[in-house]
């Protein structure tokens, strides 16, 4: 089968690999029908989220059809159409039972202290082969995948795999409640859906902070108040718009390296890359230090802004991705404002049934966020375009074709802020 394989920093390619097989009674094999590219994939490829084992299949977003189930998967059957959550939980440990699927004690083979297990991640997260493939082995399939209602479009469904749950979780982490004023840093797709989630969870006002006009316009269209940090000091503006108080809640939907210099690794296409590489544009305004960045040396700009923007006794929710090696945070400033900080990897499975209902009932339409319809054959080009933060590229869905893998068609879905 075909899959997107990472062979080293900056090196990805579409390769022919062996099809996965059932390895445990709780496994299922899913034929992927749509996958997507996520900003997290870019972190992994660049090495800003380090530790990828060469040969790992990338990707942690998919919908597909169950092909085969192990003997202890009793709630799914071949032919079921499912969404696969990005994080993996066993469903039986005390953490999973309490809804903390991303802190499962069992799913990560590196042990209970190893952290979140997810598809297509670094060695420390499993490693588990990812979902940018024609077929995927889904561990603990009695718990993870959720059946999709008939009639839900692929473009709606693919955003339930990671993006919408993460966005919803972001607003939960930030403790958004009735009437709150919420600042969302990062208006990529997670930021956009975090704004929508905040509004669904009762927010009175939402401020959107980014520097890409197309993203800010999307934010405005859904009722948020855009702030372009290239054109104005975002903290000054936030304070002015809130009578000097600041916002009740902040959501960090940016994470590491959106404002960091990095070495600009090249993406290599199998059969010869064109060399333009997965290189991120670094805005000089947000890159005061310059030079090469070592993880952990200083807080990211967005974390500093978050602590500045939040009102006294407010809450910051962090879903932007940071590597375990990142250790700097403006704790003094936060402590002296009585700020609550909550952070984490989404417990996807916890929210999926509710979010499927919200989408199926028409209260939220996710499909318009899928702006690129690519084929699996063009996924590497989609990676490059996404990496360049090309205007108008919100999310790239990759439709994976049926059958031999020689006639793969697709869309790629990409986001630079998670
Ligand atoms: Zn568990």
PDB file of C-alpha atoms in Angstrom, residues 199-391:
ATOM      1  CA  UNK A 199     -19.273  30.954  21.103  1.00  0.00           C
ATOM      2  CA  UNK A 200     -21.156  27.633  21.412  1.00  0.00           C
ATOM      3  CA  UNK A 201     -19.953  27.446  25.027  1.00  0.00           C
ATOM      4  CA  UNK A 202     -21.400  30.856  25.793  1.00  0.00           C
ATOM      5  CA  UNK A 203     -18.688  33.420  25.081  1.00  0.00           C
ATOM      6  CA  UNK A 204     -19.944  36.979  24.800  1.00  0.00           C
ATOM      7  CA  UNK A 205     -17.036  38.339  22.753  1.00  0.00           C
ATOM      8  CA  UNK A 206     -14.209  36.667  20.875  1.00  0.00           C
ATOM      9  CA  UNK A 207     -11.024  38.474  19.827  1.00  0.00           C
ATOM     10  CA  UNK A 208      -8.929  36.822  17.101  1.00  0.00           C
ATOM     11  CA  UNK A 209      -5.181  37.530  16.946  1.00  0.00           C
ATOM     12  CA  UNK A 210      -3.144  36.588  13.868  1.00  0.00           C
ATOM     13  CA  UNK A 211      -1.250  38.352  11.084  1.00  0.00           C
ATOM     14  CA  UNK A 212      -2.759  36.724   8.008  1.00  0.00           C
ATOM     15  CA  UNK A 213      -5.586  38.881   6.590  1.00  0.00           C
ATOM     16  CA  UNK A 214      -7.446  35.906   5.069  1.00  0.00           C
ATOM     17  CA  UNK A 215      -7.589  34.168   8.435  1.00  0.00           C
ATOM     18  CA  UNK A 216      -8.642  37.338  10.221  1.00  0.00           C
ATOM     19  CA  UNK A 217     -11.424  37.851   7.691  1.00  0.00           C
ATOM     20  CA  UNK A 218     -12.716  34.322   8.350  1.00  0.00           C
ATOM     21  CA  UNK A 219     -12.677  35.117  12.061  1.00  0.00           C
ATOM     22  CA  UNK A 220     -14.634  38.311  11.494  1.00  0.00           C
ATOM     23  CA  UNK A 221     -17.179  36.450   9.396  1.00  0.00           C
ATOM     24  CA  UNK A 222     -18.004  34.217  12.335  1.00  0.00           C
ATOM     25  CA  UNK A 223     -18.414  37.151  14.674  1.00  0.00           C
ATOM     26  CA  UNK A 224     -14.929  37.498  16.164  1.00  0.00           C
ATOM     27  CA  UNK A 225     -13.053  40.825  16.383  1.00  0.00           C
ATOM     28  CA  UNK A 226      -9.817  40.563  14.365  1.00  0.00           C
ATOM     29  CA  UNK A 227      -6.489  41.983  15.595  1.00  0.00           C
ATOM     30  CA  UNK A 228      -3.539  41.951  13.183  1.00  0.00           C
ATOM     31  CA  UNK A 229      -0.313  41.855  15.218  1.00  0.00           C
ATOM     32  CA  UNK A 230       1.703  43.044  12.233  1.00  0.00           C
ATOM     33  CA  UNK A 231      -0.303  46.275  12.198  1.00  0.00           C
ATOM     34  CA  UNK A 232      -0.885  46.980  15.863  1.00  0.00           C
ATOM     35  CA  UNK A 233       0.406  45.988  19.277  1.00  0.00           C
ATOM     36  CA  UNK A 234      -2.062  43.220  20.151  1.00  0.00           C
ATOM     37  CA  UNK A 235      -1.795  43.732  23.909  1.00  0.00           C
ATOM     38  CA  UNK A 236      -2.479  47.465  23.678  1.00  0.00           C
ATOM     39  CA  UNK A 237      -5.475  46.787  21.436  1.00  0.00           C
ATOM     40  CA  UNK A 238      -6.860  44.013  23.642  1.00  0.00           C
ATOM     41  CA  UNK A 239      -6.630  46.268  26.705  1.00  0.00           C
ATOM     42  CA  UNK A 240      -8.271  49.169  24.900  1.00  0.00           C
ATOM     43  CA  UNK A 241     -11.116  46.978  23.656  1.00  0.00           C
ATOM     44  CA  UNK A 242     -11.707  45.647  27.182  1.00  0.00           C
ATOM     45  CA  UNK A 243     -11.566  48.922  29.114  1.00  0.00           C
ATOM     46  CA  UNK A 244      -8.067  48.076  30.320  1.00  0.00           C
ATOM     47  CA  UNK A 245      -9.144  44.851  32.026  1.00  0.00           C
ATOM     48  CA  UNK A 246      -7.940  42.263  29.555  1.00  0.00           C
ATOM     49  CA  UNK A 247      -9.816  39.150  28.450  1.00  0.00           C
ATOM     50  CA  UNK A 248     -11.372  36.606  30.795  1.00  0.00           C
ATOM     51  CA  UNK A 249     -10.060  33.661  28.820  1.00  0.00           C
ATOM     52  CA  UNK A 250      -7.169  33.100  26.439  1.00  0.00           C
ATOM     53  CA  UNK A 251      -6.730  30.217  24.019  1.00  0.00           C
ATOM     54  CA  UNK A 252      -3.265  29.481  22.616  1.00  0.00           C
ATOM     55  CA  UNK A 253      -3.881  27.824  19.263  1.00  0.00           C
ATOM     56  CA  UNK A 254      -0.372  28.567  17.990  1.00  0.00           C
ATOM     57  CA  UNK A 255       2.203  26.475  19.827  1.00  0.00           C
ATOM     58  CA  UNK A 256       5.892  26.231  19.254  1.00  0.00           C
ATOM     59  CA  UNK A 257       7.810  27.572  16.285  1.00  0.00           C
ATOM     60  CA  UNK A 258       5.152  29.586  14.534  1.00  0.00           C
ATOM     61  CA  UNK A 259       7.417  32.483  15.523  1.00  0.00           C
ATOM     62  CA  UNK A 260      10.695  30.614  15.711  1.00  0.00           C
ATOM     63  CA  UNK A 261      13.609  30.467  13.358  1.00  0.00           C
ATOM     64  CA  UNK A 262      14.526  26.978  12.251  1.00  0.00           C
ATOM     65  CA  UNK A 263      16.890  25.393   9.859  1.00  0.00           C
ATOM     66  CA  UNK A 264      14.349  24.986   7.072  1.00  0.00           C
ATOM     67  CA  UNK A 265      14.683  21.324   6.253  1.00  0.00           C
ATOM     68  CA  UNK A 266      13.952  20.243   2.730  1.00  0.00           C
ATOM     69  CA  UNK A 267      11.120  17.937   1.855  1.00  0.00           C
ATOM     70  CA  UNK A 268      12.247  15.184  -0.416  1.00  0.00           C
ATOM     71  CA  UNK A 269       9.802  13.662  -2.774  1.00  0.00           C
ATOM     72  CA  UNK A 270      10.430  10.054  -3.676  1.00  0.00           C
ATOM     73  CA  UNK A 271      11.859  10.134  -7.150  1.00  0.00           C
ATOM     74  CA  UNK A 272      13.597  13.455  -6.601  1.00  0.00           C
ATOM     75  CA  UNK A 273      12.392  16.521  -4.748  1.00  0.00           C
ATOM     76  CA  UNK A 274      12.310  19.934  -6.300  1.00  0.00           C
ATOM     77  CA  UNK A 275      14.291  21.320  -3.410  1.00  0.00           C
ATOM     78  CA  UNK A 276      12.062  24.152  -2.341  1.00  0.00           C
ATOM     79  CA  UNK A 277      11.606  22.379   0.936  1.00  0.00           C
ATOM     80  CA  UNK A 278       9.419  22.669   3.956  1.00  0.00           C
ATOM     81  CA  UNK A 279      10.638  26.074   4.932  1.00  0.00           C
ATOM     82  CA  UNK A 280       8.642  28.334   7.156  1.00  0.00           C
ATOM     83  CA  UNK A 281       8.540  32.075   6.765  1.00  0.00           C
ATOM     84  CA  UNK A 282       9.695  33.750   9.942  1.00  0.00           C
ATOM     85  CA  UNK A 283       8.348  37.230  10.479  1.00  0.00           C
ATOM     86  CA  UNK A 284      11.171  39.467  11.781  1.00  0.00           C
ATOM     87  CA  UNK A 285       8.762  41.257  14.138  1.00  0.00           C
ATOM     88  CA  UNK A 286       8.122  38.088  16.042  1.00  0.00           C
ATOM     89  CA  UNK A 287      11.642  36.756  15.876  1.00  0.00           C
ATOM     90  CA  UNK A 288      13.663  39.167  17.980  1.00  0.00           C
ATOM     91  CA  UNK A 289      16.392  36.729  18.917  1.00  0.00           C
ATOM     92  CA  UNK A 290      17.276  35.550  15.436  1.00  0.00           C
ATOM     93  CA  UNK A 291      19.654  32.700  14.788  1.00  0.00           C
ATOM     94  CA  UNK A 292      19.083  29.084  15.600  1.00  0.00           C
ATOM     95  CA  UNK A 293      16.609  28.234  18.245  1.00  0.00           C
ATOM     96  CA  UNK A 294      17.155  25.607  20.900  1.00  0.00           C
ATOM     97  CA  UNK A 295      13.942  24.360  22.507  1.00  0.00           C
ATOM     98  CA  UNK A 296      13.442  25.668  26.000  1.00  0.00           C
ATOM     99  CA  UNK A 297      15.568  28.798  25.854  1.00  0.00           C
ATOM    100  CA  UNK A 298      12.805  31.406  26.141  1.00  0.00           C
ATOM    101  CA  UNK A 299       9.024  31.550  26.212  1.00  0.00           C
ATOM    102  CA  UNK A 300       7.322  31.689  22.874  1.00  0.00           C
ATOM    103  CA  UNK A 301       5.916  35.085  21.961  1.00  0.00           C
ATOM    104  CA  UNK A 302       2.401  33.722  22.109  1.00  0.00           C
ATOM    105  CA  UNK A 303       2.769  32.523  25.711  1.00  0.00           C
ATOM    106  CA  UNK A 304       4.047  35.938  26.748  1.00  0.00           C
ATOM    107  CA  UNK A 305       1.160  37.625  24.950  1.00  0.00           C
ATOM    108  CA  UNK A 306      -1.299  35.186  26.550  1.00  0.00           C
ATOM    109  CA  UNK A 307      -0.192  36.132  30.051  1.00  0.00           C
ATOM    110  CA  UNK A 308      -0.230  39.847  29.149  1.00  0.00           C
ATOM    111  CA  UNK A 309      -3.669  39.686  27.533  1.00  0.00           C
ATOM    112  CA  UNK A 310      -5.497  37.748  30.239  1.00  0.00           C
ATOM    113  CA  UNK A 311      -7.357  39.628  32.959  1.00  0.00           C
ATOM    114  CA  UNK A 312      -6.394  39.213  36.597  1.00  0.00           C
ATOM    115  CA  UNK A 313      -7.690  35.826  37.799  1.00  0.00           C
ATOM    116  CA  UNK A 314      -8.404  34.778  34.233  1.00  0.00           C
ATOM    117  CA  UNK A 315      -7.681  31.449  32.554  1.00  0.00           C
ATOM    118  CA  UNK A 316      -5.330  30.420  29.765  1.00  0.00           C
ATOM    119  CA  UNK A 317      -5.967  27.242  27.786  1.00  0.00           C
ATOM    120  CA  UNK A 318      -3.047  25.900  25.772  1.00  0.00           C
ATOM    121  CA  UNK A 319      -3.620  23.469  22.903  1.00  0.00           C
ATOM    122  CA  UNK A 320      -0.821  24.782  20.687  1.00  0.00           C
ATOM    123  CA  UNK A 321       1.763  22.017  20.457  1.00  0.00           C
ATOM    124  CA  UNK A 322       5.016  22.253  22.437  1.00  0.00           C
ATOM    125  CA  UNK A 323       7.707  19.573  22.645  1.00  0.00           C
ATOM    126  CA  UNK A 324       8.477  18.050  26.070  1.00  0.00           C
ATOM    127  CA  UNK A 325      11.866  19.811  25.940  1.00  0.00           C
ATOM    128  CA  UNK A 326      10.226  23.253  26.004  1.00  0.00           C
ATOM    129  CA  UNK A 327      10.632  24.571  29.540  1.00  0.00           C
ATOM    130  CA  UNK A 328      10.215  28.338  29.514  1.00  0.00           C
ATOM    131  CA  UNK A 329       7.026  30.074  30.600  1.00  0.00           C
ATOM    132  CA  UNK A 330       6.496  33.560  32.112  1.00  0.00           C
ATOM    133  CA  UNK A 331       5.445  32.051  35.429  1.00  0.00           C
ATOM    134  CA  UNK A 332       6.223  35.136  37.516  1.00  0.00           C
ATOM    135  CA  UNK A 333       3.909  37.372  35.537  1.00  0.00           C
ATOM    136  CA  UNK A 334       1.205  34.711  35.606  1.00  0.00           C
ATOM    137  CA  UNK A 335       1.549  34.010  39.323  1.00  0.00           C
ATOM    138  CA  UNK A 336       1.258  37.650  40.241  1.00  0.00           C
ATOM    139  CA  UNK A 337      -2.033  37.944  38.317  1.00  0.00           C
ATOM    140  CA  UNK A 338      -3.618  34.831  39.892  1.00  0.00           C
ATOM    141  CA  UNK A 339      -3.841  33.279  36.464  1.00  0.00           C
ATOM    142  CA  UNK A 340      -5.033  29.704  35.907  1.00  0.00           C
ATOM    143  CA  UNK A 341      -3.192  27.812  33.178  1.00  0.00           C
ATOM    144  CA  UNK A 342      -4.516  24.607  31.713  1.00  0.00           C
ATOM    145  CA  UNK A 343      -2.780  22.764  28.910  1.00  0.00           C
ATOM    146  CA  UNK A 344      -2.822  19.478  27.192  1.00  0.00           C
ATOM    147  CA  UNK A 345      -3.381  17.067  24.399  1.00  0.00           C
ATOM    148  CA  UNK A 346      -7.017  16.676  23.546  1.00  0.00           C
ATOM    149  CA  UNK A 347      -8.967  13.752  24.963  1.00  0.00           C
ATOM    150  CA  UNK A 348     -10.555  13.302  21.567  1.00  0.00           C
ATOM    151  CA  UNK A 349     -12.690  10.301  22.373  1.00  0.00           C
ATOM    152  CA  UNK A 350     -14.332  12.069  25.298  1.00  0.00           C
ATOM    153  CA  UNK A 351     -15.889  14.739  23.105  1.00  0.00           C
ATOM    154  CA  UNK A 352     -16.494  12.860  19.849  1.00  0.00           C
ATOM    155  CA  UNK A 353     -20.075  11.630  20.369  1.00  0.00           C
ATOM    156  CA  UNK A 354     -21.250  15.108  21.427  1.00  0.00           C
ATOM    157  CA  UNK A 355     -19.398  16.822  18.586  1.00  0.00           C
ATOM    158  CA  UNK A 356     -20.720  14.360  16.001  1.00  0.00           C
ATOM    159  CA  UNK A 357     -24.200  15.301  17.230  1.00  0.00           C
ATOM    160  CA  UNK A 358     -23.456  19.015  16.951  1.00  0.00           C
ATOM    161  CA  UNK A 359     -22.319  18.579  13.348  1.00  0.00           C
ATOM    162  CA  UNK A 360     -25.042  16.100  12.372  1.00  0.00           C
ATOM    163  CA  UNK A 361     -27.716  18.425  13.755  1.00  0.00           C
ATOM    164  CA  UNK A 362     -26.434  21.274  11.596  1.00  0.00           C
ATOM    165  CA  UNK A 363     -25.409  23.535  14.483  1.00  0.00           C
ATOM    166  CA  UNK A 364     -21.859  23.489  13.112  1.00  0.00           C
ATOM    167  CA  UNK A 365     -20.753  23.000   9.532  1.00  0.00           C
ATOM    168  CA  UNK A 366     -17.123  21.921   9.339  1.00  0.00           C
ATOM    169  CA  UNK A 367     -16.867  21.182   5.624  1.00  0.00           C
ATOM    170  CA  UNK A 368     -16.345  24.808   4.490  1.00  0.00           C
ATOM    171  CA  UNK A 369     -13.030  24.758   6.355  1.00  0.00           C
ATOM    172  CA  UNK A 370     -11.719  22.158   3.952  1.00  0.00           C
ATOM    173  CA  UNK A 371     -10.322  24.541   1.388  1.00  0.00           C
ATOM    174  CA  UNK A 372      -8.100  22.214  -0.597  1.00  0.00           C
ATOM    175  CA  UNK A 373      -9.124  19.131  -2.483  1.00  0.00           C
ATOM    176  CA  UNK A 374      -5.917  17.358  -3.344  1.00  0.00           C
ATOM    177  CA  UNK A 375      -5.135  13.815  -4.283  1.00  0.00           C
ATOM    178  CA  UNK A 376      -2.931  11.436  -2.357  1.00  0.00           C
ATOM    179  CA  UNK A 377      -0.572  11.666  -5.314  1.00  0.00           C
ATOM    180  CA  UNK A 378      -0.142  15.392  -4.693  1.00  0.00           C
ATOM    181  CA  UNK A 379       0.136  15.193  -0.913  1.00  0.00           C
ATOM    182  CA  UNK A 380       3.797  16.269  -0.911  1.00  0.00           C
ATOM    183  CA  UNK A 381       2.985  19.402  -2.888  1.00  0.00           C
ATOM    184  CA  UNK A 382       0.172  20.005  -0.430  1.00  0.00           C
ATOM    185  CA  UNK A 383       2.651  19.718   2.437  1.00  0.00           C
ATOM    186  CA  UNK A 384       4.842  22.376   0.841  1.00  0.00           C
ATOM    187  CA  UNK A 385       1.996  24.763   0.157  1.00  0.00           C
ATOM    188  CA  UNK A 386       0.698  24.317   3.675  1.00  0.00           C
ATOM    189  CA  UNK A 387       4.126  24.867   5.126  1.00  0.00           C
ATOM    190  CA  UNK A 388       4.380  28.167   3.271  1.00  0.00           C
ATOM    191  CA  UNK A 389       1.106  29.196   4.905  1.00  0.00           C
ATOM    192  CA  UNK A 390      -0.250  29.979   1.480  1.00  0.00           C
ATOM    193  CA  UNK A 391      -3.178  32.409   1.820  1.00  0.00           C
TER     194      UNK A 391
END
